[in-house]
mmCIF file of C-alpha atoms in Angstrom:
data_model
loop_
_atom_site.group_PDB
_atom_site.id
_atom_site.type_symbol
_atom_site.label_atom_id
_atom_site.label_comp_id
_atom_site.label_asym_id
_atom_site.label_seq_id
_atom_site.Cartn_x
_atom_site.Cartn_y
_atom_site.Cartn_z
ATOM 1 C CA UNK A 1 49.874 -12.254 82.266
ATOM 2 C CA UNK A 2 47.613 -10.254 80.988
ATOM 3 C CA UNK A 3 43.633 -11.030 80.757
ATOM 4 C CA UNK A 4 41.906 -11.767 77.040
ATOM 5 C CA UNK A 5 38.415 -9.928 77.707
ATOM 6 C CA UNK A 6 35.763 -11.013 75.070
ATOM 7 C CA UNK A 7 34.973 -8.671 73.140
ATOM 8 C CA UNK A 8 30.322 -9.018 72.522
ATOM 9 C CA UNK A 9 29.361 -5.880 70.322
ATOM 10 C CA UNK A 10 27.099 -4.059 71.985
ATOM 11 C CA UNK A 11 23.535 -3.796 70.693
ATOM 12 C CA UNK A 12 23.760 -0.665 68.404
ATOM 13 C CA UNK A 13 26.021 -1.915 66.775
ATOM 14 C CA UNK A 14 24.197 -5.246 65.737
ATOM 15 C CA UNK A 15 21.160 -3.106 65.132
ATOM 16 C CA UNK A 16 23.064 -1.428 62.668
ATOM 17 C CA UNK A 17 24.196 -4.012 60.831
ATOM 18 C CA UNK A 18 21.035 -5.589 60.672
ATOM 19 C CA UNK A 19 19.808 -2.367 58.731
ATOM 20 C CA UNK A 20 22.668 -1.820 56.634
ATOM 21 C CA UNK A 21 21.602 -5.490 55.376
ATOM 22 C CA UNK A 22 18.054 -5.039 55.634
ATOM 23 C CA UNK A 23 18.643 -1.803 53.775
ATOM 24 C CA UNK A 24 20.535 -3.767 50.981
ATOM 25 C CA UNK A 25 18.205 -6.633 50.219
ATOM 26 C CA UNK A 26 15.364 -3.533 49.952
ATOM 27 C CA UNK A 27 17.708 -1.712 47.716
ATOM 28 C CA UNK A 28 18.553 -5.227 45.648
ATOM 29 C CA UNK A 29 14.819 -6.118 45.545
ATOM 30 C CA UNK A 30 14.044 -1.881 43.793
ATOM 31 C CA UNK A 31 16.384 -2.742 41.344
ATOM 32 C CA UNK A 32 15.342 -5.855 40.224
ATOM 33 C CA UNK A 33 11.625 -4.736 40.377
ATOM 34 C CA UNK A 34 12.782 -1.672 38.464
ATOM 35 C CA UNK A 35 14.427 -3.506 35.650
ATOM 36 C CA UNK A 36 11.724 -6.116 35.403
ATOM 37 C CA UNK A 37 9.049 -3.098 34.818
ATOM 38 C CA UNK A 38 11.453 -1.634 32.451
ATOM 39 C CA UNK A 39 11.674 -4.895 30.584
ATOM 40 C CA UNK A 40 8.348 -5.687 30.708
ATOM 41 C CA UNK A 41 7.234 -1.843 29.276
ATOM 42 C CA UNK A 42 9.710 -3.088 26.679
ATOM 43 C CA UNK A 43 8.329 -5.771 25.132
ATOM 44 C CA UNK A 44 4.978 -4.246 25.300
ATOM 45 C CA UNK A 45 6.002 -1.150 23.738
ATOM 46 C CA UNK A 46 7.693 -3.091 20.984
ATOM 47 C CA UNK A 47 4.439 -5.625 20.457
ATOM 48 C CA UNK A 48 2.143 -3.153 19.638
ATOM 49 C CA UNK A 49 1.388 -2.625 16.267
ATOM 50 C CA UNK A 50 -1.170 -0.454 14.783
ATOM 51 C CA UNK A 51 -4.108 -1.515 12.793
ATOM 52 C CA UNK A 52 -5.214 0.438 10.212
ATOM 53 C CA UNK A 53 -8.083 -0.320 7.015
ATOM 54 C CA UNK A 54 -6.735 -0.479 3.279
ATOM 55 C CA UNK A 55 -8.289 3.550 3.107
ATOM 56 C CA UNK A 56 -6.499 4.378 6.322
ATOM 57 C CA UNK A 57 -3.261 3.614 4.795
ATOM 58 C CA UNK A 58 -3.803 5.071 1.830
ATOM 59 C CA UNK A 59 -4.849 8.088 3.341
ATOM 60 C CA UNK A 60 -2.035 8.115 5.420
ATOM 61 C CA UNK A 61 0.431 7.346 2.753
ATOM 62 C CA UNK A 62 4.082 8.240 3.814
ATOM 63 C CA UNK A 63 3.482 9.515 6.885
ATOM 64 C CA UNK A 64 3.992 5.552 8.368
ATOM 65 C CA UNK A 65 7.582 6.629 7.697
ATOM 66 C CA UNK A 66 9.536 2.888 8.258
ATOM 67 C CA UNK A 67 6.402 2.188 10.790
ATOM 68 C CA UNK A 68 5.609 -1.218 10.995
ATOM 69 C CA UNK A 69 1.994 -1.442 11.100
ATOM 70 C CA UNK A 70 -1.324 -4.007 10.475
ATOM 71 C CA UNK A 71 -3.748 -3.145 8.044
ATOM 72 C CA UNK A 72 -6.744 -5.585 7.266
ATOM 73 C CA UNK A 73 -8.622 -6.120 4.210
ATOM 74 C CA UNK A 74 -10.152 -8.901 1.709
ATOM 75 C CA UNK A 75 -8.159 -10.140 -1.356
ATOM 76 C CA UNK A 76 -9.094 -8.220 -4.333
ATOM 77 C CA UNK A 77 -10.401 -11.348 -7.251
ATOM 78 C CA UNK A 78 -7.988 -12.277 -9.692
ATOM 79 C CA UNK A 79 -5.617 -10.136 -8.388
ATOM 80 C CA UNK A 80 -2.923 -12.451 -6.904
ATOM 81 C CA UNK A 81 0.030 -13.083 -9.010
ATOM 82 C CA UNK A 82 3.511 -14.954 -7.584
ATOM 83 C CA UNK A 83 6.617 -13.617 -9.441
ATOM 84 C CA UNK A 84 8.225 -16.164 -11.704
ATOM 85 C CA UNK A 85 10.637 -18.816 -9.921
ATOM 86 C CA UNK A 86 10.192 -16.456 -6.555
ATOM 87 C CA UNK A 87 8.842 -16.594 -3.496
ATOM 88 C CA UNK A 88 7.440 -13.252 -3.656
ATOM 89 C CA UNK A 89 3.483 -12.719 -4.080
ATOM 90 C CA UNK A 90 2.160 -9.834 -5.433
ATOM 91 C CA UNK A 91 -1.276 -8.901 -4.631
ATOM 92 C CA UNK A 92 -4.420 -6.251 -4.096
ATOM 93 C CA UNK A 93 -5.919 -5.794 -0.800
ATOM 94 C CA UNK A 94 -9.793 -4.211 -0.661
ATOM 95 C CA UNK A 95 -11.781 -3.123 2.386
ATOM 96 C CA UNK A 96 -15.041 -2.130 -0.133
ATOM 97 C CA UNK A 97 -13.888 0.877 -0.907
ATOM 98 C CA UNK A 98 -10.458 1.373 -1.592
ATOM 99 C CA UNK A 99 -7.404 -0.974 -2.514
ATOM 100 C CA UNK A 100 -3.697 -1.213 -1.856
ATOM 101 C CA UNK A 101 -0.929 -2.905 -3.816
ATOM 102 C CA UNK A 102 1.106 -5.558 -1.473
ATOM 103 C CA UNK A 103 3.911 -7.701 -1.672
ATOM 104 C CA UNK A 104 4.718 -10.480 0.739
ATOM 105 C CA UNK A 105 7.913 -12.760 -0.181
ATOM 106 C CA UNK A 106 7.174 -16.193 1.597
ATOM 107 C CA UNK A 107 4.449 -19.021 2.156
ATOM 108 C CA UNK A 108 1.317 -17.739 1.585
ATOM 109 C CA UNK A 109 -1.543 -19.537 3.901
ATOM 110 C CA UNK A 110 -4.005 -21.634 2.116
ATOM 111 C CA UNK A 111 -6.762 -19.592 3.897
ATOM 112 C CA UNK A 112 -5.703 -16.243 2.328
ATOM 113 C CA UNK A 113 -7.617 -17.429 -1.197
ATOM 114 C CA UNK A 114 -11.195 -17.567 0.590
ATOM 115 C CA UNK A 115 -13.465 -14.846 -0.445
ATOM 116 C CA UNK A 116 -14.672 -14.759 3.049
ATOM 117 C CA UNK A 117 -11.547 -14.187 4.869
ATOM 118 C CA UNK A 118 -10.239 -11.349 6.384
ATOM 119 C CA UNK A 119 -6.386 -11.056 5.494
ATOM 120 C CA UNK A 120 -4.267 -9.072 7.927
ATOM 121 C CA UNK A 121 -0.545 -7.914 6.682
ATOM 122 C CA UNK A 122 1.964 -6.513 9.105
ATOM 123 C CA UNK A 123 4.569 -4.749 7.659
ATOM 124 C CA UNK A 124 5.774 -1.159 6.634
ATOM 125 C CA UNK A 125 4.507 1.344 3.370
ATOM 126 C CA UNK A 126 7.220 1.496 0.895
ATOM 127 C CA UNK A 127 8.122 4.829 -0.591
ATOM 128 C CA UNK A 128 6.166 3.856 -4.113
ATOM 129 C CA UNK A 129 2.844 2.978 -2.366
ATOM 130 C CA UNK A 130 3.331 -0.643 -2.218
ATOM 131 C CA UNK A 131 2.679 -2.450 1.130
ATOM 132 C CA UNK A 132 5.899 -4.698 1.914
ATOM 133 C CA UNK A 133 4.104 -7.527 3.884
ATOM 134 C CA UNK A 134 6.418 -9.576 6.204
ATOM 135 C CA UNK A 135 3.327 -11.449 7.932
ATOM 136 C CA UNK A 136 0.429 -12.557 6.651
ATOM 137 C CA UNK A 137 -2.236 -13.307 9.044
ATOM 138 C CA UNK A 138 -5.799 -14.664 8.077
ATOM 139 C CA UNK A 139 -9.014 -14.783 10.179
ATOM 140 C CA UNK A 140 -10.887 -17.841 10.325
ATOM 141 C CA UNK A 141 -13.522 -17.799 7.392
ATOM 142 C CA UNK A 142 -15.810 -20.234 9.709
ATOM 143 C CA UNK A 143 -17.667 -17.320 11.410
ATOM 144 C CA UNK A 144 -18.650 -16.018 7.861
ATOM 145 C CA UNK A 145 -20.051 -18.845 6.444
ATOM 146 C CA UNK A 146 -24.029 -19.549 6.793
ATOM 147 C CA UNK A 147 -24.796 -22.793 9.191
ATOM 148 C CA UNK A 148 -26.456 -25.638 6.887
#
């Protein structure tokens, strides 16, 4: 009858194979840390819009190409018309010294008609000059007005 000898792996061996799992969790964890910085430069990289001033863009004109980008000004009096049965808004926007013709189609905030707001459009510069607004952001008026 022959003899069954256990067989206990020597201690190399189970050194290896502590490594070559060791090895692959550190390999695992690059990866993920890797993707979640490449994510994460992602969404940055796709948040940041630039700002600009109505004589900035005007400047600028067509080099924006289909940019989207900010640009910040005041409303421009009387000049705020909404299209006939439409959403859309046409309108002027001044920084003092220059103004730019924009169009936003949507809700329009009840803030944007203050004379001391600051109105900030994101959107992109349309081949005829116009500003093509798809956000309409307005800065809180309270800072502007004189305490009583």
């Amino acid at each position: 009858m022959s003899q069954v000898i256990p067989h206990f792996p020597d201690e190399a061996a189970e050194q290896a194979t502590v490594f070559t799992n060791r090895g692959k969790l550190i390999l695992a964890l690059i990866v993920i840390a890797a993707a979640a910085g490449y994510f994460g430069f992602m969404a940055f990289k796709s948040a940041t819009v630039y700002y600009y001033t109505v004589s900035e863009v005007n400047e600028a004109g067509a080099s924006f190409g289909d940019s989207i980008v900010r640009v910040s000004g005041k409303l421009e009096p009387d000049s705020f018309v909404r299209l006939e049965d439409s959403t859309t808004a046409q309108f002027k926007l001044t920084d003092g010294e220059q103004t730019l013709l924009a169009s936003h189609d949507g809700v329009v905030p009840d803030l944007f008609f203050n004379e001391h707001s600051e109105i900030i459009l994101e959107g992109t510069l349309t081949p005829d000059g116009v500003f093509a607004s798809h956000n309409i952001i307005v800065k809180c008026p309270s800072k502007y007005v004189a305490s009583g």
